[in-house]
């Protein structure tokens, strides 16, 4: 799906049909969870279900329009539009001066990946927020303690009402991104990381735990797959959150990224990036 959606020659209007799968929407992003380990994905296939869906959708959303292509163009955006039509572009040196919560676009080169921070975290399978594992202790009459339960799992999201939490591994890769004005810390999360590496965090963790069990998957040793990011230029859409503003924290979450040459060239021309020293 990633290869298809990021292909330069893909069709403008894409319909995905999933057989044996669950679609989840989290923070305005759509994710797919396979079921029974036998999910099938049809992408703009010439089958009755997809043709009928397109007809129903266009008729419902744009009953006055005679052109399905023109109608769908009003509601379907792609990566190029997300970057090129963004109203807020900023250079690294000025991100910390932003005083309102917003998403902005930056263009920079990944110069380092921190090996002093974990590149993954354990997340709640319901809300995707980080979880905590702890042990429950019971005090005995002699003043000593017994461990009653060694695997109590709690979600750090106070709004999450899940009771059957299953920990899942998700990417949290700490990057240093540099442009002509300075360097900033950004964190690459699951959605974009999977598109880059074609593997989940759990799949990489399984490999590197076997290779180097002393680091439990890469707190000191980073997966060699990450080397492909170094000295590579990207356009980043990052989120300046209320936490960043209130705590003057200059570590920003990456919402989207692209290394497409056409996008980078268009952004550099639009914002005169190369003219800033």
PDB file of C-alpha atoms in Angstrom:
ATOM      1  CA  UNK A   1       0.000   0.000   0.000  1.00  0.00           C
ATOM      2  CA  UNK A   2       2.833   2.411   0.836  1.00  0.00           C
ATOM      3  CA  UNK A   3       4.580   1.766  -2.469  1.00  0.00           C
ATOM      4  CA  UNK A   4       1.339   2.343  -4.379  1.00  0.00           C
ATOM      5  CA  UNK A   5       0.320   5.522  -2.551  1.00  0.00           C
ATOM      6  CA  UNK A   6       3.785   7.079  -2.839  1.00  0.00           C
ATOM      7  CA  UNK A   7       4.258   6.155  -6.480  1.00  0.00           C
ATOM      8  CA  UNK A   8       4.485   9.120  -8.838  1.00  0.00           C
ATOM      9  CA  UNK A   9       2.273   7.429 -11.423  1.00  0.00           C
ATOM     10  CA  UNK A  10      -0.528   6.353  -9.132  1.00  0.00           C
ATOM     11  CA  UNK A  11      -4.092   7.269  -9.969  1.00  0.00           C
ATOM     12  CA  UNK A  12      -5.599  10.427  -8.500  1.00  0.00           C
ATOM     13  CA  UNK A  13      -8.480   8.654  -6.752  1.00  0.00           C
ATOM     14  CA  UNK A  14      -7.729   5.531  -4.767  1.00  0.00           C
ATOM     15  CA  UNK A  15     -10.133   3.091  -3.141  1.00  0.00           C
ATOM     16  CA  UNK A  16      -8.796   0.357  -0.870  1.00  0.00           C
ATOM     17  CA  UNK A  17     -10.773  -2.771  -0.136  1.00  0.00           C
ATOM     18  CA  UNK A  18      -9.650  -4.838   2.841  1.00  0.00           C
ATOM     19  CA  UNK A  19     -10.703  -8.434   3.338  1.00  0.00           C
ATOM     20  CA  UNK A  20     -10.313  -9.651   6.938  1.00  0.00           C
ATOM     21  CA  UNK A  21      -9.004  -6.418   8.429  1.00  0.00           C
ATOM     22  CA  UNK A  22      -9.879  -3.573  10.772  1.00  0.00           C
ATOM     23  CA  UNK A  23      -9.429   0.104   9.910  1.00  0.00           C
ATOM     24  CA  UNK A  24      -8.508   2.353  12.849  1.00  0.00           C
ATOM     25  CA  UNK A  25      -8.435   6.161  12.897  1.00  0.00           C
ATOM     26  CA  UNK A  26      -6.085   7.735  15.454  1.00  0.00           C
ATOM     27  CA  UNK A  27      -5.146  11.434  15.537  1.00  0.00           C
ATOM     28  CA  UNK A  28      -6.664  11.921  12.065  1.00  0.00           C
ATOM     29  CA  UNK A  29      -4.526   9.138  10.585  1.00  0.00           C
ATOM     30  CA  UNK A  30      -5.861   5.893   9.228  1.00  0.00           C
ATOM     31  CA  UNK A  31      -4.226   2.612  10.170  1.00  0.00           C
ATOM     32  CA  UNK A  32      -4.939  -0.980   9.245  1.00  0.00           C
ATOM     33  CA  UNK A  33      -4.825  -3.976  11.569  1.00  0.00           C
ATOM     34  CA  UNK A  34      -4.846  -7.369   9.937  1.00  0.00           C
ATOM     35  CA  UNK A  35      -7.015 -10.146  11.319  1.00  0.00           C
ATOM     36  CA  UNK A  36      -6.608 -13.913  11.346  1.00  0.00           C
ATOM     37  CA  UNK A  37      -3.204 -13.358   9.684  1.00  0.00           C
ATOM     38  CA  UNK A  38      -4.866 -13.679   6.288  1.00  0.00           C
ATOM     39  CA  UNK A  39      -5.820 -10.145   5.293  1.00  0.00           C
ATOM     40  CA  UNK A  40      -6.068  -9.273   1.612  1.00  0.00           C
ATOM     41  CA  UNK A  41      -5.773  -5.781   0.182  1.00  0.00           C
ATOM     42  CA  UNK A  42      -7.251  -4.667  -3.153  1.00  0.00           C
ATOM     43  CA  UNK A  43      -6.021  -1.280  -4.428  1.00  0.00           C
ATOM     44  CA  UNK A  44      -8.208   0.314  -7.118  1.00  0.00           C
ATOM     45  CA  UNK A  45      -8.893  -3.148  -8.453  1.00  0.00           C
ATOM     46  CA  UNK A  46     -11.412  -3.523 -11.259  1.00  0.00           C
ATOM     47  CA  UNK A  47     -14.001  -5.380  -9.191  1.00  0.00           C
ATOM     48  CA  UNK A  48     -17.687  -4.756  -8.608  1.00  0.00           C
ATOM     49  CA  UNK A  49     -17.344  -3.731  -4.951  1.00  0.00           C
ATOM     50  CA  UNK A  50     -14.861  -0.933  -5.682  1.00  0.00           C
ATOM     51  CA  UNK A  51     -16.726   0.352  -8.740  1.00  0.00           C
ATOM     52  CA  UNK A  52     -20.007   0.434  -6.811  1.00  0.00           C
ATOM     53  CA  UNK A  53     -18.387   2.192  -3.862  1.00  0.00           C
ATOM     54  CA  UNK A  54     -16.998   4.956  -6.090  1.00  0.00           C
ATOM     55  CA  UNK A  55     -20.402   5.493  -7.675  1.00  0.00           C
ATOM     56  CA  UNK A  56     -22.213   5.613  -4.307  1.00  0.00           C
ATOM     57  CA  UNK A  57     -19.669   7.952  -2.752  1.00  0.00           C
ATOM     58  CA  UNK A  58     -19.667  10.491  -5.553  1.00  0.00           C
ATOM     59  CA  UNK A  59     -23.469  10.425  -5.815  1.00  0.00           C
ATOM     60  CA  UNK A  60     -23.849  10.975  -2.069  1.00  0.00           C
ATOM     61  CA  UNK A  61     -21.213  13.693  -1.615  1.00  0.00           C
ATOM     62  CA  UNK A  62     -21.617  15.548  -4.916  1.00  0.00           C
ATOM     63  CA  UNK A  63     -25.093  14.916  -6.305  1.00  0.00           C
ATOM     64  CA  UNK A  64     -24.875  17.950  -8.643  1.00  0.00           C
ATOM     65  CA  UNK A  65     -21.552  17.045 -10.181  1.00  0.00           C
ATOM     66  CA  UNK A  66     -21.282  15.311 -13.531  1.00  0.00           C
ATOM     67  CA  UNK A  67     -17.601  14.527 -13.214  1.00  0.00           C
ATOM     68  CA  UNK A  68     -16.482  12.000 -10.617  1.00  0.00           C
ATOM     69  CA  UNK A  69     -12.838  12.938 -11.171  1.00  0.00           C
ATOM     70  CA  UNK A  70     -13.503  16.606 -10.513  1.00  0.00           C
ATOM     71  CA  UNK A  71     -15.679  15.824  -7.489  1.00  0.00           C
ATOM     72  CA  UNK A  72     -13.263  13.454  -5.833  1.00  0.00           C
ATOM     73  CA  UNK A  73     -10.421  15.906  -6.322  1.00  0.00           C
ATOM     74  CA  UNK A  74     -12.119  18.241  -3.857  1.00  0.00           C
ATOM     75  CA  UNK A  75     -11.888  15.768  -0.994  1.00  0.00           C
ATOM     76  CA  UNK A  76      -8.915  13.539  -1.731  1.00  0.00           C
ATOM     77  CA  UNK A  77      -5.510  15.048  -0.991  1.00  0.00           C
ATOM     78  CA  UNK A  78      -2.108  13.485  -1.429  1.00  0.00           C
ATOM     79  CA  UNK A  79       1.340  13.962   0.016  1.00  0.00           C
ATOM     80  CA  UNK A  80       2.254  16.670  -2.488  1.00  0.00           C
ATOM     81  CA  UNK A  81      -0.750  18.799  -1.542  1.00  0.00           C
ATOM     82  CA  UNK A  82      -0.103  18.351   2.189  1.00  0.00           C
ATOM     83  CA  UNK A  83       3.329  19.930   1.797  1.00  0.00           C
ATOM     84  CA  UNK A  84       2.983  22.349  -1.083  1.00  0.00           C
ATOM     85  CA  UNK A  85      -0.309  23.855   0.068  1.00  0.00           C
ATOM     86  CA  UNK A  86       0.756  24.174   3.690  1.00  0.00           C
ATOM     87  CA  UNK A  87       0.508  27.763   4.843  1.00  0.00           C
ATOM     88  CA  UNK A  88       3.212  27.543   7.513  1.00  0.00           C
ATOM     89  CA  UNK A  89       6.849  26.958   6.607  1.00  0.00           C
ATOM     90  CA  UNK A  90       9.587  27.719   9.136  1.00  0.00           C
ATOM     91  CA  UNK A  91      13.352  27.454   9.441  1.00  0.00           C
ATOM     92  CA  UNK A  92      14.804  25.506  12.365  1.00  0.00           C
ATOM     93  CA  UNK A  93      16.156  28.578  14.126  1.00  0.00           C
ATOM     94  CA  UNK A  94      12.673  30.057  14.493  1.00  0.00           C
ATOM     95  CA  UNK A  95      10.605  27.042  15.578  1.00  0.00           C
ATOM     96  CA  UNK A  96      11.124  27.747  19.277  1.00  0.00           C
ATOM     97  CA  UNK A  97       9.606  31.219  18.859  1.00  0.00           C
ATOM     98  CA  UNK A  98       6.208  29.810  17.834  1.00  0.00           C
ATOM     99  CA  UNK A  99       3.658  30.614  20.558  1.00  0.00           C
ATOM    100  CA  UNK A 100       0.556  28.821  19.324  1.00  0.00           C
ATOM    101  CA  UNK A 101      -0.074  25.123  18.802  1.00  0.00           C
ATOM    102  CA  UNK A 102       0.194  24.304  15.097  1.00  0.00           C
ATOM    103  CA  UNK A 103       1.695  22.084  12.410  1.00  0.00           C
ATOM    104  CA  UNK A 104       4.507  23.535  10.332  1.00  0.00           C
ATOM    105  CA  UNK A 105       6.719  22.350   7.482  1.00  0.00           C
ATOM    106  CA  UNK A 106      10.511  22.286   7.644  1.00  0.00           C
ATOM    107  CA  UNK A 107      13.111  21.038   5.166  1.00  0.00           C
ATOM    108  CA  UNK A 108      16.314  19.575   6.535  1.00  0.00           C
ATOM    109  CA  UNK A 109      18.881  16.796   6.509  1.00  0.00           C
ATOM    110  CA  UNK A 110      19.013  14.027   9.101  1.00  0.00           C
ATOM    111  CA  UNK A 111      22.516  14.320  10.571  1.00  0.00           C
ATOM    112  CA  UNK A 112      22.210  11.952  13.541  1.00  0.00           C
ATOM    113  CA  UNK A 113      20.050   9.449  15.402  1.00  0.00           C
ATOM    114  CA  UNK A 114      20.439   9.477  19.162  1.00  0.00           C
ATOM    115  CA  UNK A 115      21.612   6.176  20.611  1.00  0.00           C
ATOM    116  CA  UNK A 116      21.024   7.392  24.153  1.00  0.00           C
ATOM    117  CA  UNK A 117      17.263   7.091  23.836  1.00  0.00           C
ATOM    118  CA  UNK A 118      15.122   4.049  22.990  1.00  0.00           C
ATOM    119  CA  UNK A 119      13.973   3.864  19.365  1.00  0.00           C
ATOM    120  CA  UNK A 120      10.701   2.153  20.265  1.00  0.00           C
ATOM    121  CA  UNK A 121       8.173   2.086  23.078  1.00  0.00           C
ATOM    122  CA  UNK A 122       5.476  -0.197  24.431  1.00  0.00           C
ATOM    123  CA  UNK A 123       2.051   1.161  23.528  1.00  0.00           C
ATOM    124  CA  UNK A 124      -1.555   0.459  24.395  1.00  0.00           C
ATOM    125  CA  UNK A 125      -3.189  -1.505  21.592  1.00  0.00           C
ATOM    126  CA  UNK A 126      -6.332   0.631  21.924  1.00  0.00           C
ATOM    127  CA  UNK A 127      -5.178   4.276  22.070  1.00  0.00           C
ATOM    128  CA  UNK A 128      -1.500   3.844  21.032  1.00  0.00           C
ATOM    129  CA  UNK A 129      -0.275   5.852  24.030  1.00  0.00           C
ATOM    130  CA  UNK A 130       2.641   4.602  26.109  1.00  0.00           C
ATOM    131  CA  UNK A 131       1.974   2.009  28.785  1.00  0.00           C
ATOM    132  CA  UNK A 132       3.643   1.315  32.106  1.00  0.00           C
ATOM    133  CA  UNK A 133       4.380  -2.099  33.576  1.00  0.00           C
ATOM    134  CA  UNK A 134       4.714  -2.473  37.304  1.00  0.00           C
ATOM    135  CA  UNK A 135       4.565  -5.021  40.108  1.00  0.00           C
ATOM    136  CA  UNK A 136       2.054  -4.988  42.943  1.00  0.00           C
ATOM    137  CA  UNK A 137       3.571  -5.539  46.383  1.00  0.00           C
ATOM    138  CA  UNK A 138       1.805  -6.871  49.468  1.00  0.00           C
ATOM    139  CA  UNK A 139       3.206  -6.183  52.932  1.00  0.00           C
ATOM    140  CA  UNK A 140       3.477  -9.227  55.195  1.00  0.00           C
ATOM    141  CA  UNK A 141       3.125  -9.294  58.986  1.00  0.00           C
ATOM    142  CA  UNK A 142       6.893  -9.277  59.496  1.00  0.00           C
ATOM    143  CA  UNK A 143       7.230  -6.059  57.511  1.00  0.00           C
ATOM    144  CA  UNK A 144       8.642  -7.666  54.378  1.00  0.00           C
ATOM    145  CA  UNK A 145       6.932  -7.619  51.002  1.00  0.00           C
ATOM    146  CA  UNK A 146       5.741 -10.213  48.541  1.00  0.00           C
ATOM    147  CA  UNK A 147       5.200  -9.600  44.854  1.00  0.00           C
ATOM    148  CA  UNK A 148       1.527 -10.218  44.200  1.00  0.00           C
ATOM    149  CA  UNK A 149       1.488  -9.467  40.495  1.00  0.00           C
ATOM    150  CA  UNK A 150       4.566  -8.828  38.351  1.00  0.00           C
ATOM    151  CA  UNK A 151       2.793  -7.736  35.180  1.00  0.00           C
ATOM    152  CA  UNK A 152       0.309  -4.998  35.936  1.00  0.00           C
ATOM    153  CA  UNK A 153      -0.101  -3.008  32.720  1.00  0.00           C
ATOM    154  CA  UNK A 154      -1.485   0.518  32.824  1.00  0.00           C
ATOM    155  CA  UNK A 155      -2.039   2.994  29.998  1.00  0.00           C
ATOM    156  CA  UNK A 156      -0.608   6.470  30.570  1.00  0.00           C
ATOM    157  CA  UNK A 157      -3.577   7.987  28.720  1.00  0.00           C
ATOM    158  CA  UNK A 158      -6.037   9.025  31.403  1.00  0.00           C
ATOM    159  CA  UNK A 159      -8.890   9.009  28.892  1.00  0.00           C
ATOM    160  CA  UNK A 160      -8.298   5.444  27.761  1.00  0.00           C
ATOM    161  CA  UNK A 161     -10.923   3.070  29.165  1.00  0.00           C
ATOM    162  CA  UNK A 162      -9.355  -0.150  27.881  1.00  0.00           C
ATOM    163  CA  UNK A 163      -9.231  -3.027  30.349  1.00  0.00           C
ATOM    164  CA  UNK A 164      -7.736  -5.712  28.110  1.00  0.00           C
ATOM    165  CA  UNK A 165      -4.490  -3.969  27.202  1.00  0.00           C
ATOM    166  CA  UNK A 166      -2.044  -5.867  25.040  1.00  0.00           C
ATOM    167  CA  UNK A 167       1.352  -4.121  24.718  1.00  0.00           C
ATOM    168  CA  UNK A 168       2.510  -3.456  21.157  1.00  0.00           C
ATOM    169  CA  UNK A 169       5.889  -2.153  20.008  1.00  0.00           C
ATOM    170  CA  UNK A 170       5.866   1.132  18.129  1.00  0.00           C
ATOM    171  CA  UNK A 171       8.607   3.307  16.644  1.00  0.00           C
ATOM    172  CA  UNK A 172       9.897   6.395  18.466  1.00  0.00           C
ATOM    173  CA  UNK A 173      13.112   7.256  16.616  1.00  0.00           C
ATOM    174  CA  UNK A 174      14.979  10.364  17.891  1.00  0.00           C
ATOM    175  CA  UNK A 175      16.410  12.339  14.957  1.00  0.00           C
ATOM    176  CA  UNK A 176      18.564  15.434  14.668  1.00  0.00           C
ATOM    177  CA  UNK A 177      17.543  17.492  11.645  1.00  0.00           C
ATOM    178  CA  UNK A 178      19.673  20.318  10.272  1.00  0.00           C
ATOM    179  CA  UNK A 179      18.984  23.152   7.851  1.00  0.00           C
ATOM    180  CA  UNK A 180      20.994  26.282   7.020  1.00  0.00           C
ATOM    181  CA  UNK A 181      19.849  28.019  10.222  1.00  0.00           C
ATOM    182  CA  UNK A 182      20.344  25.358  12.864  1.00  0.00           C
ATOM    183  CA  UNK A 183      19.543  21.896  14.190  1.00  0.00           C
ATOM    184  CA  UNK A 184      16.386  20.627  15.847  1.00  0.00           C
ATOM    185  CA  UNK A 185      15.316  17.370  17.502  1.00  0.00           C
ATOM    186  CA  UNK A 186      12.406  15.500  15.923  1.00  0.00           C
ATOM    187  CA  UNK A 187      10.831  12.150  16.721  1.00  0.00           C
ATOM    188  CA  UNK A 188       9.809   9.754  13.959  1.00  0.00           C
ATOM    189  CA  UNK A 189       6.795   7.661  14.937  1.00  0.00           C
ATOM    190  CA  UNK A 190       5.186   4.459  13.752  1.00  0.00           C
ATOM    191  CA  UNK A 191       3.094   5.592  10.796  1.00  0.00           C
ATOM    192  CA  UNK A 192       5.929   7.137   8.776  1.00  0.00           C
ATOM    193  CA  UNK A 193       8.675   4.795  10.020  1.00  0.00           C
ATOM    194  CA  UNK A 194       6.889   1.701   8.737  1.00  0.00           C
ATOM    195  CA  UNK A 195       6.619   3.300   5.293  1.00  0.00           C
ATOM    196  CA  UNK A 196      10.387   3.887   5.289  1.00  0.00           C
ATOM    197  CA  UNK A 197      11.628   0.560   6.631  1.00  0.00           C
ATOM    198  CA  UNK A 198       8.866  -1.783   5.442  1.00  0.00           C
ATOM    199  CA  UNK A 199       9.007  -3.454   8.861  1.00  0.00           C
ATOM    200  CA  UNK A 200       7.220  -2.925  12.155  1.00  0.00           C
ATOM    201  CA  UNK A 201       9.161  -2.029  15.288  1.00  0.00           C
ATOM    202  CA  UNK A 202       8.469  -5.532  16.636  1.00  0.00           C
ATOM    203  CA  UNK A 203       9.944  -7.142  13.519  1.00  0.00           C
ATOM    204  CA  UNK A 204      13.155  -5.113  13.843  1.00  0.00           C
ATOM    205  CA  UNK A 205      13.291  -5.688  17.579  1.00  0.00           C
ATOM    206  CA  UNK A 206      13.062  -9.443  17.138  1.00  0.00           C
ATOM    207  CA  UNK A 207      16.037  -9.385  14.763  1.00  0.00           C
ATOM    208  CA  UNK A 208      18.295  -7.202  16.904  1.00  0.00           C
ATOM    209  CA  UNK A 209      17.394  -8.860  20.184  1.00  0.00           C
ATOM    210  CA  UNK A 210      18.757 -12.101  18.742  1.00  0.00           C
ATOM    211  CA  UNK A 211      21.853 -10.368  17.394  1.00  0.00           C
ATOM    212  CA  UNK A 212      22.661  -8.420  20.548  1.00  0.00           C
ATOM    213  CA  UNK A 213      20.709  -9.593  23.572  1.00  0.00           C
ATOM    214  CA  UNK A 214      22.743  -7.362  25.898  1.00  0.00           C
ATOM    215  CA  UNK A 215      21.001  -4.238  24.593  1.00  0.00           C
ATOM    216  CA  UNK A 216      17.499  -5.711  24.383  1.00  0.00           C
ATOM    217  CA  UNK A 217      16.965  -4.507  20.863  1.00  0.00           C
ATOM    218  CA  UNK A 218      18.807  -1.281  20.514  1.00  0.00           C
ATOM    219  CA  UNK A 219      19.132   1.215  23.343  1.00  0.00           C
ATOM    220  CA  UNK A 220      22.861   1.438  22.562  1.00  0.00           C
ATOM    221  CA  UNK A 221      22.966  -0.405  19.225  1.00  0.00           C
ATOM    222  CA  UNK A 222      20.714   1.054  16.539  1.00  0.00           C
ATOM    223  CA  UNK A 223      19.353  -1.119  13.725  1.00  0.00           C
ATOM    224  CA  UNK A 224      21.457  -0.787  10.579  1.00  0.00           C
ATOM    225  CA  UNK A 225      18.231  -0.004   8.687  1.00  0.00           C
ATOM    226  CA  UNK A 226      18.355   3.443  10.291  1.00  0.00           C
ATOM    227  CA  UNK A 227      21.605   4.231   8.430  1.00  0.00           C
ATOM    228  CA  UNK A 228      19.527   4.962   5.320  1.00  0.00           C
ATOM    229  CA  UNK A 229      18.250   8.123   7.034  1.00  0.00           C
ATOM    230  CA  UNK A 230      21.649   9.697   7.689  1.00  0.00           C
ATOM    231  CA  UNK A 231      22.622  12.577   5.363  1.00  0.00           C
ATOM    232  CA  UNK A 232      19.265  12.296   3.639  1.00  0.00           C
ATOM    233  CA  UNK A 233      17.137  15.397   3.025  1.00  0.00           C
ATOM    234  CA  UNK A 234      13.427  15.356   3.835  1.00  0.00           C
ATOM    235  CA  UNK A 235      10.465  17.667   3.980  1.00  0.00           C
ATOM    236  CA  UNK A 236       8.929  17.265   7.435  1.00  0.00           C
ATOM    237  CA  UNK A 237       5.527  18.234   8.731  1.00  0.00           C
ATOM    238  CA  UNK A 238       6.042  18.613  12.474  1.00  0.00           C
ATOM    239  CA  UNK A 239       3.681  19.462  15.298  1.00  0.00           C
ATOM    240  CA  UNK A 240       4.414  22.279  17.724  1.00  0.00           C
ATOM    241  CA  UNK A 241       2.347  21.120  20.690  1.00  0.00           C
ATOM    242  CA  UNK A 242       1.165  22.874  23.816  1.00  0.00           C
ATOM    243  CA  UNK A 243       3.780  20.833  25.701  1.00  0.00           C
ATOM    244  CA  UNK A 244       6.557  22.236  23.497  1.00  0.00           C
ATOM    245  CA  UNK A 245       5.363  25.777  24.127  1.00  0.00           C
ATOM    246  CA  UNK A 246       4.738  25.505  27.859  1.00  0.00           C
ATOM    247  CA  UNK A 247       7.972  23.646  28.636  1.00  0.00           C
ATOM    248  CA  UNK A 248      10.161  25.264  25.968  1.00  0.00           C
ATOM    249  CA  UNK A 249      10.858  21.755  24.720  1.00  0.00           C
ATOM    250  CA  UNK A 250      12.529  21.660  21.321  1.00  0.00           C
ATOM    251  CA  UNK A 251      11.748  18.033  20.508  1.00  0.00           C
ATOM    252  CA  UNK A 252       8.944  17.875  17.964  1.00  0.00           C
ATOM    253  CA  UNK A 253       6.843  14.980  16.712  1.00  0.00           C
ATOM    254  CA  UNK A 254       6.898  14.250  12.981  1.00  0.00           C
ATOM    255  CA  UNK A 255       3.420  13.986  11.463  1.00  0.00           C
ATOM    256  CA  UNK A 256       4.564  13.372   7.877  1.00  0.00           C
ATOM    257  CA  UNK A 257       7.755  13.308   5.830  1.00  0.00           C
ATOM    258  CA  UNK A 258       8.804  13.030   2.206  1.00  0.00           C
ATOM    259  CA  UNK A 259      12.095  12.761   0.339  1.00  0.00           C
ATOM    260  CA  UNK A 260      10.480  13.163  -3.080  1.00  0.00           C
ATOM    261  CA  UNK A 261      12.755  15.312  -5.251  1.00  0.00           C
ATOM    262  CA  UNK A 262       9.834  17.136  -6.867  1.00  0.00           C
ATOM    263  CA  UNK A 263       8.371  18.096  -3.501  1.00  0.00           C
ATOM    264  CA  UNK A 264      11.725  19.254  -2.130  1.00  0.00           C
ATOM    265  CA  UNK A 265      12.451  21.286  -5.262  1.00  0.00           C
ATOM    266  CA  UNK A 266       9.017  22.913  -5.200  1.00  0.00           C
ATOM    267  CA  UNK A 267       9.342  23.819  -1.501  1.00  0.00           C
ATOM    268  CA  UNK A 268      12.830  25.248  -1.988  1.00  0.00           C
ATOM    269  CA  UNK A 269      11.579  27.395  -4.850  1.00  0.00           C
ATOM    270  CA  UNK A 270       8.382  28.496  -3.095  1.00  0.00           C
ATOM    271  CA  UNK A 271      10.048  29.489   0.184  1.00  0.00           C
ATOM    272  CA  UNK A 272      13.453  30.485  -1.274  1.00  0.00           C
ATOM    273  CA  UNK A 273      15.141  28.062   1.093  1.00  0.00           C
ATOM    274  CA  UNK A 274      18.550  28.183  -0.578  1.00  0.00           C
ATOM    275  CA  UNK A 275      18.706  31.958  -0.193  1.00  0.00           C
ATOM    276  CA  UNK A 276      18.794  31.733   3.608  1.00  0.00           C
ATOM    277  CA  UNK A 277      22.300  31.458   5.047  1.00  0.00           C
TER     278      UNK A 277
END
